[in-house]
Amino acid sequence: MSTETPRRTFAIISHPDAGKTTLTEKVLLLGGGIRSAGTVKAKKSGKFATSDWMDIEKQRGISVTSSVMQLLYDDIQINILDTPGHQDFSEDTYRTLTAVDTAVMVIDCVKGIEAQTLKLFKVCRMRGIPILTFINKLDREGKEPLDLLAEIEETLEMETFPMNWPIGMGKRLKGIYSIPDETVEIYDESHDRQIIPYKQDTSLEDYERETLEEEISLLEEAGNDFTMEKVHNGSLTPVFFGSALSNFGVQSFLDQFVKYAAEPQPRKASGELVATTSKDFSGFIFKIQANMNPNHRDRIAFLRVCSGHFERGMEVTLSRSGKKMKLNQSHSFFASHTETVEKAMPGDIVGLYDSGNFKVGDTIVSGNERIQYEEMPQFPPEKFAKVTAKNAMKHKQYHKGIEQLVQEGTIQLYKTPYFEDYIIGAVGELQFQVFEYRMKHEYKVDIEFHHMTHELARWITKGKVTEDMTDSRKMLVNDQQGRQVLLFQNEFALRWFQDKQPDIELSSGWEILE
């Protein structure tokens, strides 16, 4: 593959069950990345989504890790970062979004904008990530298309511009009308793709033509002006209708996606924008994944290339510590399959085998200047549990498992000050279940949870908390970096503490979505 091939790096965001994984698969299928798509629901056939490589994901039909997939489409290399669909893994999704240049928002036409979609949209808005919208499940009876556009504009406060328009919906679905080139893609249950100029199409009834022409006329009169500048600054989203499960409208979407998606963008490091064209190589680690190959107990650090060119074996500096190292083991990914990467350009994602050198958020550079890309804040956990190994003889595997899984960042680790009991913090219950599953299957350790009643974590940013300030409702612990953290049972206990201790300042760790 030529090193001059243009790149488009994106992630798909959605509420669980909106069709994110199915759309990912169909895009891969069109790009020749896979030969057959196994939908998440096809349990009996043994087919599973290509992007879901962990056993627990296959069993439950959910995405709980972020995998990376690459394909060549229309002479453009597309890098897809598959994000966790489950809301308990929002933090992993947030970190993945730091590594993309465009997001595709999938909306279920039956349900409209759901809570998780809104939360992830806010992350994209905060980071200035352009968004393309795919309104899915058109072959089901859903909300009226005009109502869906109004919902996006009102809820997300951004303009919409439909690139195609549905003719009917559910059992009445006849096709989609392409607004830019005035063609109709006929809906065919055999999934054969047929595109006909609108004026030559004889399949539509008179009332269907009349309805379509009225709605298109309304869009032209009352719709928004389309400019690439609006798309790339995130103030307007191009909207596409289709059905990922039926593979209807997906290729039309992909054809337009490569046209409208942003190319790799300059990124801020140490307060200044670093151009992709800079001669010095730089990039940052946005994810660490242990045991992608359970037979080898490997750890992979996922690197987003931001500037310069990556070459296997190059010498780089870890900005955080100043340590120099050679990047000899570099890989590209297709779910759990890997290939050695010799070179990579800005926008590419490279997997680096890691023996414990890297942390999420690390910057790696080839030049003399030790820049640091913007830090990745954490979500404050909402559930806490003390954790112990059932078999004390397995303490070595227990500590290794906890250390590695905590470094991935999907759970957070705290210790009590004196006895250093382990407390696990998570955004949701599913994270505990995945943690327990992976400890058992990857490290052969059975663990026991003692769930706590605390719900809030607050970092102490000013002042010192002494033992006499704590009780059963507020507990003092240390985080992985040794910083003091207070765990509160509820908002009432937090407010009570703040009233009594006005000189102590507290932070939730991540203020943006509150």
Coordinates of C-alpha atoms in Angstrom, one line a residue:
M1 CA 0.0 0.0 0.0
S2 CA 1.4 3.4 -0.9
T3 CA 2.5 5.6 2.0
E4 CA 0.7 8.5 0.2
T5 CA -2.7 6.8 0.4
P6 CA -5.2 9.3 2.0
R7 CA -6.4 8.3 5.5
R8 CA -9.8 8.7 7.1
T9 CA -10.0 7.6 10.8
F10 CA -13.4 7.4 12.4
A11 CA -15.4 5.8 15.2
I12 CA -19.1 4.8 15.2
I13 CA -21.1 6.1 18.2
S14 CA -24.6 5.0 19.3
H15 CA -26.8 3.9 22.0
P16 CA -26.7 0.1 22.6
D17 CA -28.9 -1.8 20.0
A18 CA -29.0 1.1 17.5
G19 CA -27.1 -1.0 15.0
K20 CA -23.5 0.2 15.4
T21 CA -21.9 -3.2 15.2
T22 CA -24.0 -4.3 12.2
L23 CA -23.1 -1.1 10.4
T24 CA -19.4 -1.6 11.2
E25 CA -19.6 -5.1 9.7
K26 CA -21.4 -4.0 6.5
V27 CA -18.7 -1.3 6.0
L28 CA -16.0 -4.0 6.4
L29 CA -17.9 -6.3 4.0
L30 CA -18.0 -3.5 1.3
G31 CA -14.3 -2.8 1.8
G32 CA -13.4 -6.4 1.3
G33 CA -12.3 -6.7 4.9
I34 CA -14.5 -9.7 5.6
R35 CA -16.2 -12.3 3.3
S36 CA -19.4 -12.8 5.3
A37 CA -21.0 -10.8 8.1
G38 CA -22.3 -12.7 11.1
T39 CA -24.7 -10.5 13.0
V40 CA -24.6 -10.2 16.7
K41 CA -27.9 -12.1 17.1
A42 CA -26.8 -15.1 15.1
K43 CA -25.8 -17.1 18.1
K44 CA -27.0 -20.5 16.9
S45 CA -25.1 -20.4 13.7
G46 CA -21.9 -19.7 15.6
K47 CA -21.4 -16.4 13.7
F48 CA -20.4 -13.4 15.7
A49 CA -19.6 -9.8 14.9
T50 CA -16.0 -9.6 13.5
S51 CA -15.2 -6.7 15.8
D52 CA -16.3 -8.5 19.0
W53 CA -13.3 -10.7 19.8
M54 CA -13.5 -11.3 23.5
D55 CA -15.5 -14.4 24.5
I56 CA -17.8 -12.5 26.9
E57 CA -18.8 -10.2 24.0
K58 CA -19.7 -13.1 21.8
Q59 CA -21.8 -14.7 24.6
R60 CA -23.7 -11.5 25.4
G61 CA -23.8 -9.8 22.0
I62 CA -22.2 -6.5 23.2
S63 CA -19.0 -4.6 22.5
V64 CA -17.0 -4.0 25.7
T65 CA -13.6 -3.3 24.1
S66 CA -12.4 -1.1 21.4
S67 CA -10.9 -2.9 18.5
V68 CA -9.2 -1.4 15.4
M69 CA -9.9 -2.3 11.8
Q70 CA -8.5 -1.1 8.5
L71 CA -9.7 -1.4 5.0
L72 CA -9.0 0.2 1.6
Y73 CA -12.0 1.7 -0.1
D74 CA -12.0 3.9 -3.2
D75 CA -8.2 4.4 -2.9
I76 CA -8.6 5.7 0.6
Q77 CA -7.4 3.8 3.7
I78 CA -10.2 3.8 6.3
N79 CA -9.3 3.2 9.9
I80 CA -12.3 2.2 12.0
L81 CA -12.1 2.3 15.7
D82 CA -14.9 0.1 17.1
T83 CA -16.1 1.6 20.4
P84 CA -17.8 -0.2 23.3
G85 CA -21.5 0.0 22.8
H86 CA -22.4 -0.5 26.5
Q87 CA -22.8 2.7 28.6
D88 CA -20.7 1.2 31.4
F89 CA -17.7 1.5 29.2
S90 CA -18.2 5.2 28.3
E91 CA -14.6 6.0 29.5
D92 CA -13.1 3.6 27.0
T93 CA -15.2 5.1 24.3
Y94 CA -14.2 8.6 25.3
R95 CA -10.5 7.7 25.0
T96 CA -11.1 6.1 21.6
L97 CA -12.8 9.3 20.4
T98 CA -9.5 11.2 21.2
A99 CA -7.9 9.2 18.4
V100 CA -10.4 9.9 15.6
D101 CA -11.0 12.7 13.1
T102 CA -14.6 12.0 12.4
A103 CA -17.5 10.3 14.2
V104 CA -20.5 8.4 12.6
M105 CA -23.6 8.7 14.8
V106 CA -26.0 5.9 14.4
I107 CA -29.6 6.6 15.4
D108 CA -32.4 4.1 15.6
C109 CA -35.3 5.6 13.5
V110 CA -37.8 3.9 15.9
K111 CA -36.3 5.4 19.1
G112 CA -34.6 8.6 18.0
I113 CA -31.8 10.1 20.1
E114 CA -31.2 8.0 23.2
A115 CA -29.2 8.8 26.4
Q116 CA -25.9 7.2 25.4
T117 CA -26.0 8.8 22.0
L118 CA -26.5 12.2 23.6
K119 CA -23.6 11.7 26.1
L120 CA -21.2 10.6 23.3
F121 CA -22.3 13.4 21.1
K122 CA -21.3 15.9 23.8
V123 CA -17.8 14.3 23.9
C124 CA -17.5 14.8 20.1
R125 CA -18.8 18.4 20.4
M126 CA -16.3 19.1 23.2
R127 CA -13.4 17.8 21.1
G128 CA -14.7 19.5 17.9
I129 CA -15.1 16.2 16.0
P130 CA -17.2 16.4 12.8
I131 CA -20.2 14.0 12.8
L132 CA -22.0 12.2 10.0
T133 CA -25.3 10.7 10.9
F134 CA -26.8 7.4 9.8
I135 CA -30.4 6.9 10.6
N136 CA -30.8 3.1 10.8
K137 CA -33.6 0.5 10.7
L138 CA -35.6 2.2 8.0
D139 CA -37.2 -1.2 7.2
R140 CA -39.1 -0.9 10.5
E141 CA -41.9 1.5 11.3
G142 CA -40.3 4.5 13.0
K143 CA -40.6 8.2 13.6
E144 CA -41.3 10.5 10.6
P145 CA -38.0 11.5 8.9
L146 CA -38.8 15.3 9.3
D147 CA -39.4 14.7 13.0
L148 CA -36.1 12.9 13.3
L149 CA -34.3 15.8 11.7
A150 CA -36.1 18.2 14.1
E151 CA -35.1 16.0 17.0
I152 CA -31.4 16.1 16.0
E153 CA -31.5 19.9 15.6
E154 CA -33.3 20.6 18.8
T155 CA -31.6 18.0 21.1
L156 CA -28.1 18.3 19.7
E157 CA -28.2 22.0 18.7
M158 CA -26.7 21.4 15.3
E159 CA -27.9 21.8 11.8
T160 CA -28.9 18.8 9.6
F161 CA -28.6 18.3 5.9
P162 CA -30.2 15.1 4.5
M163 CA -28.1 13.5 1.7
N164 CA -30.9 11.1 0.9
W165 CA -34.6 10.7 1.7
P166 CA -36.7 7.6 2.5
I167 CA -39.6 6.7 0.3
G168 CA -41.9 5.0 2.8
M169 CA -40.8 3.1 5.9
G170 CA -41.3 -0.3 7.4
K171 CA -43.4 -2.5 5.2
R172 CA -44.1 0.5 3.0
L173 CA -40.4 1.1 2.3
K174 CA -39.8 1.4 -1.5
G175 CA -36.4 3.0 -1.5
I176 CA -34.3 6.1 -0.8
Y177 CA -34.0 9.1 -3.0
S178 CA -30.4 10.5 -3.4
I179 CA -30.7 14.3 -3.2
P180 CA -27.4 15.3 -4.8
D181 CA -27.8 13.1 -8.0
E182 CA -31.6 12.6 -8.1
T183 CA -31.5 8.8 -8.2
V184 CA -33.5 6.2 -6.3
E185 CA -32.0 3.2 -4.6
I186 CA -34.7 0.5 -4.8
Y187 CA -35.4 -1.4 -1.6
D188 CA -35.1 -5.1 -2.5
E189 CA -35.5 -7.8 0.2
S190 CA -33.0 -10.0 -1.8
H191 CA -30.5 -7.2 -1.0
D192 CA -29.5 -6.7 -4.7
R193 CA -28.4 -3.1 -5.1
Q194 CA -30.4 -1.2 -7.8
I195 CA -30.0 2.5 -8.5
I196 CA -32.3 4.1 -11.1
P197 CA -32.6 7.8 -12.2
Y198 CA -35.7 9.1 -10.4
K199 CA -37.3 10.2 -13.7
Q200 CA -36.9 6.7 -15.2
D201 CA -38.2 4.8 -12.1
T202 CA -41.6 3.2 -12.8
S203 CA -41.9 1.3 -9.5
L204 CA -43.4 4.2 -7.5
E205 CA -47.1 4.9 -7.1
D206 CA -48.4 8.4 -7.9
Y207 CA -49.1 9.2 -4.2
E208 CA -45.5 8.1 -3.3
R209 CA -44.0 10.4 -5.9
E210 CA -46.3 13.2 -4.7
T211 CA -45.3 12.7 -1.1
L212 CA -41.6 12.5 -1.9
E213 CA -41.7 15.6 -4.1
E214 CA -43.6 17.6 -1.4
E215 CA -41.0 16.7 1.2
I216 CA -38.0 17.4 -1.0
S217 CA -39.5 20.8 -1.9
L218 CA -40.0 21.5 1.8
L219 CA -36.4 20.6 2.6
E220 CA -35.2 22.9 -0.2
E221 CA -37.2 25.8 1.1
A222 CA -36.7 25.4 4.8
G223 CA -33.5 23.4 5.0
N224 CA -30.0 24.5 5.9
D225 CA -27.2 25.6 3.5
F226 CA -24.6 22.9 3.1
T227 CA -20.9 23.8 3.3
M228 CA -17.8 21.6 4.0
E229 CA -16.7 24.2 6.5
K230 CA -19.9 23.6 8.6
V231 CA -19.4 19.8 8.4
H232 CA -15.8 20.0 9.5
N233 CA -16.4 22.5 12.4
G234 CA -19.2 20.3 13.7
S235 CA -22.0 22.7 13.3
L236 CA -23.8 20.7 10.6
T237 CA -24.2 16.9 10.2
P238 CA -24.9 15.3 6.8
V239 CA -27.7 12.7 7.4
F240 CA -28.1 9.4 5.6
F241 CA -31.1 7.0 5.9
G242 CA -30.8 3.2 5.5
S243 CA -30.9 -0.2 7.1
A244 CA -27.6 -1.8 8.1
L245 CA -29.1 -5.2 8.7
S246 CA -30.5 -5.3 5.1
N247 CA -27.3 -3.7 3.8
F248 CA -29.6 -1.0 2.3
G249 CA -28.1 2.5 1.8
V250 CA -24.8 1.4 3.4
Q251 CA -22.7 1.7 0.2
S252 CA -24.3 5.0 -0.7
F253 CA -23.3 6.2 2.8
L254 CA -19.8 4.9 2.5
D255 CA -19.3 6.5 -0.9
Q256 CA -20.3 9.9 0.6
F257 CA -18.4 9.2 3.8
V258 CA -15.0 9.2 2.1
K259 CA -15.9 12.5 0.5
Y260 CA -17.1 14.3 3.6
A261 CA -15.1 12.8 6.5
A262 CA -12.2 14.9 7.8
E263 CA -8.6 14.0 6.9
P264 CA -6.1 13.7 9.8
Q265 CA -6.1 17.0 11.7
P266 CA -3.5 19.0 13.6
R267 CA -3.6 18.3 17.3
K268 CA -2.8 20.3 20.4
A269 CA 0.4 19.3 22.3
S270 CA 2.0 21.4 25.1
G271 CA -0.4 24.3 24.2
E272 CA 0.5 24.4 20.5
L273 CA -1.0 22.8 17.4
V274 CA 1.2 20.1 15.9
A275 CA 0.8 19.9 12.1
T276 CA 0.4 16.4 10.5
T277 CA 3.1 17.5 8.0
S278 CA 5.7 18.1 10.8
K279 CA 8.9 16.1 9.9
D280 CA 9.2 14.8 13.5
F281 CA 7.2 11.7 14.3
S282 CA 4.8 12.0 17.3
G283 CA 1.8 10.2 18.6
F284 CA -0.1 9.2 21.8
I285 CA -1.3 6.1 23.5
F286 CA -5.1 6.1 23.8
K287 CA -5.7 2.5 24.9
I288 CA -3.9 -0.4 26.4
Q289 CA -5.4 -3.9 26.0
A290 CA -4.1 -7.0 27.8
N291 CA -4.4 -10.5 26.4
M292 CA -5.7 -9.9 22.9
N293 CA -4.0 -13.3 22.3
P294 CA -4.8 -15.3 25.5
N295 CA -2.1 -17.9 24.5
H296 CA 0.7 -15.3 24.8
R297 CA -0.4 -13.0 27.7
D298 CA 0.4 -10.0 25.6
R299 CA -0.2 -6.3 26.3
I300 CA -0.9 -4.0 23.3
A301 CA -0.6 -0.2 23.5
F302 CA -2.7 1.5 20.8
L303 CA -0.8 4.5 19.3
R304 CA -2.5 7.2 17.2
V305 CA 0.1 8.6 14.8
C306 CA -0.3 12.4 14.8
S307 CA 2.7 13.8 12.8
G308 CA 5.7 12.7 10.8
H309 CA 6.0 9.0 9.7
F310 CA 6.2 5.9 11.9
E311 CA 8.7 3.3 10.9
R312 CA 9.2 -0.1 12.6
G313 CA 12.4 -0.1 14.6
M314 CA 12.7 3.7 14.9
E315 CA 14.1 5.1 18.1
V316 CA 11.6 7.3 20.0
T317 CA 11.4 9.1 23.4
L318 CA 8.7 8.6 25.9
S319 CA 7.8 12.2 26.8
R320 CA 6.6 11.4 30.4
S321 CA 9.9 9.9 31.5
G322 CA 12.5 10.8 28.8
K323 CA 13.2 7.1 28.3
K324 CA 14.5 6.2 24.8
M325 CA 13.3 3.0 23.2
K326 CA 13.1 1.2 19.8
L327 CA 9.7 0.4 18.5
N328 CA 10.5 -3.0 16.9
Q329 CA 7.1 -4.8 17.4
S330 CA 4.4 -2.9 15.7
H331 CA 1.1 -4.3 14.4
S332 CA -2.1 -3.4 12.6
F333 CA -5.3 -5.0 13.7
F334 CA -8.4 -6.5 12.3
A335 CA -10.3 -7.4 15.5
S336 CA -8.1 -10.2 17.0
H337 CA -6.0 -10.7 13.8
T338 CA -2.7 -8.8 13.5
E339 CA -0.2 -8.0 10.8
T340 CA 3.2 -6.4 11.2
V341 CA 3.3 -2.7 10.3
E342 CA 6.5 -1.4 8.7
K343 CA 5.3 2.2 8.2
A344 CA 2.4 4.4 9.3
M345 CA 1.2 7.9 8.5
P346 CA -0.8 10.5 10.5
G347 CA -4.3 9.1 11.2
D348 CA -3.1 5.5 11.4
I349 CA -3.4 3.4 14.5
V350 CA -0.5 1.1 15.4
G351 CA -0.4 -1.6 18.0
L352 CA 2.8 -1.7 20.0
Y353 CA 3.7 -4.7 22.2
D354 CA 4.2 -3.3 25.6
S355 CA 6.2 -4.8 28.5
G356 CA 4.9 -2.2 30.9
N357 CA 6.5 1.0 29.6
F358 CA 3.3 2.7 28.5
K359 CA 0.3 4.3 30.2
V360 CA -2.8 5.6 28.6
G361 CA -2.2 9.2 27.6
D362 CA 1.5 8.8 27.0
T363 CA 3.1 10.9 24.1
I364 CA 5.9 9.3 22.0
V365 CA 8.2 11.5 19.9
S366 CA 11.2 11.1 17.6
G367 CA 12.6 14.6 17.8
N368 CA 14.4 16.4 20.6
E369 CA 11.4 18.3 21.8
R370 CA 9.4 16.4 24.4
I371 CA 5.9 17.6 23.7
Q372 CA 2.8 16.2 25.5
Y373 CA -0.6 15.7 23.8
E374 CA -3.6 16.8 25.8
E375 CA -4.3 14.7 28.9
M376 CA -7.2 12.3 29.0
P377 CA -9.4 13.0 32.0
Q378 CA -11.2 10.1 33.8
F379 CA -14.9 9.5 34.4
P380 CA -15.6 9.4 38.1
P381 CA -16.7 5.9 39.1
E382 CA -20.3 5.4 40.5
K383 CA -19.9 1.9 41.9
F384 CA -17.3 0.6 44.3
A385 CA -16.4 -2.8 45.7
K386 CA -13.7 -4.3 47.8
V387 CA -12.0 -7.1 46.0
T388 CA -10.1 -10.2 47.3
A389 CA -8.8 -13.4 45.8
K390 CA -10.7 -16.5 47.0
N391 CA -7.4 -18.5 47.0
A392 CA -4.7 -16.7 48.9
M393 CA -2.1 -19.0 47.3
K394 CA -2.8 -17.2 43.9
H395 CA -1.7 -13.8 45.2
K396 CA 1.0 -13.4 42.4
Q397 CA -1.5 -14.0 39.6
Y398 CA -4.1 -11.9 41.5
H399 CA -1.8 -8.8 41.7
K400 CA -0.6 -9.2 38.1
G401 CA -4.2 -9.5 36.8
I402 CA -5.4 -6.4 38.7
E403 CA -2.3 -4.4 37.7
Q404 CA -2.7 -5.2 34.0
L405 CA -6.5 -4.8 33.8
V406 CA -6.4 -1.5 35.7
Q407 CA -3.8 -0.2 33.3
E408 CA -6.3 -0.7 30.5
G409 CA -8.4 2.0 32.2
T410 CA -11.8 0.3 32.2
I411 CA -11.8 0.0 35.9
Q412 CA -10.1 2.2 38.6
L413 CA -8.1 0.9 41.6
Y414 CA -8.0 2.5 45.0
K415 CA -6.3 1.4 48.2
T416 CA -7.1 2.1 51.9
P417 CA -4.4 4.1 53.6
Y418 CA -3.2 1.6 56.2
F419 CA -4.0 -1.9 55.2
E420 CA -4.0 -1.2 51.5
D421 CA -7.2 -3.2 50.8
Y422 CA -8.0 -3.1 47.1
I423 CA -11.2 -1.2 46.1
I424 CA -12.3 -1.3 42.5
G425 CA -14.3 1.6 41.1
A426 CA -16.4 1.3 38.0
V427 CA -19.0 3.4 36.0
G428 CA -21.4 0.5 35.9
E429 CA -22.1 -3.1 37.0
L430 CA -21.1 -4.7 33.7
Q431 CA -17.5 -3.6 34.3
F432 CA -17.4 -5.7 37.5
Q433 CA -18.8 -8.7 35.6
V434 CA -16.2 -8.3 32.8
F435 CA -13.4 -7.8 35.4
E436 CA -14.4 -11.0 37.2
Y437 CA -14.7 -12.9 34.0
R438 CA -11.3 -11.9 32.7
M439 CA -9.6 -12.5 36.1
K440 CA -11.0 -16.0 36.1
H441 CA -10.3 -16.9 32.4
E442 CA -7.1 -15.0 31.7
Y443 CA -5.3 -15.1 35.0
K444 CA -7.0 -18.2 36.5
V445 CA -8.0 -16.4 39.7
D446 CA -11.4 -16.5 41.3
I447 CA -12.2 -13.2 43.0
E448 CA -14.8 -12.1 45.5
F449 CA -16.6 -8.7 45.6
H450 CA -17.8 -6.9 48.7
H451 CA -20.0 -4.2 47.2
M452 CA -20.0 -0.9 49.0
T453 CA -22.7 1.7 49.4
H454 CA -20.6 4.6 48.2
E455 CA -21.5 6.2 44.9
L456 CA -19.3 9.3 44.5
A457 CA -15.5 9.7 44.2
R458 CA -13.9 13.2 44.7
W459 CA -10.2 14.0 44.4
I460 CA -8.8 16.3 47.1
T461 CA -7.2 19.2 45.2
K462 CA -6.6 21.5 48.1
G463 CA -6.2 21.0 51.8
K464 CA -5.5 17.8 53.8
V465 CA -8.2 15.4 55.0
T466 CA -7.5 13.8 58.4
E467 CA -9.0 10.6 59.9
D468 CA -11.3 12.5 62.2
M469 CA -13.1 14.0 59.2
T470 CA -14.2 10.6 57.9
D471 CA -16.8 8.1 58.9
S472 CA -18.9 5.3 57.3
R473 CA -20.5 7.8 54.9
K474 CA -17.2 9.2 53.6
M475 CA -14.1 7.1 53.2
L476 CA -10.5 8.2 52.5
V477 CA -8.6 6.1 50.0
N478 CA -5.6 6.6 47.6
D479 CA -5.8 6.2 43.8
Q480 CA -3.3 4.6 41.5
Q481 CA -1.1 7.7 41.5
G482 CA -1.2 7.9 45.3
R483 CA -3.5 10.9 45.3
Q484 CA -6.1 11.2 48.1
V485 CA -9.7 10.5 47.2
L486 CA -12.8 10.7 49.3
L487 CA -15.6 8.2 48.6
F488 CA -19.1 9.4 49.5
Q489 CA -22.3 7.4 50.0
N490 CA -24.4 10.0 48.3
E491 CA -24.8 13.7 47.3
F492 CA -26.1 14.5 50.8
A493 CA -22.9 13.2 52.5
L494 CA -20.8 15.2 49.9
R495 CA -22.7 18.4 50.6
W496 CA -22.5 17.9 54.4
F497 CA -18.7 17.4 54.2
Q498 CA -18.3 20.5 52.0
D499 CA -20.4 22.6 54.4
K500 CA -18.3 21.4 57.4
Q501 CA -14.9 21.6 55.6
P502 CA -15.0 24.7 53.4
D503 CA -11.2 24.9 53.1
I504 CA -10.9 21.5 51.4
E505 CA -11.4 21.6 47.6
L506 CA -12.7 18.6 45.8
S507 CA -12.8 17.6 42.1
S508 CA -14.8 14.9 40.3
G509 CA -11.9 14.3 37.9
W510 CA -14.0 15.1 34.8
E511 CA -16.3 18.1 34.9
I512 CA -17.4 18.4 31.2
L513 CA -20.5 16.2 31.1
E514 CA -22.0 17.4 34.4

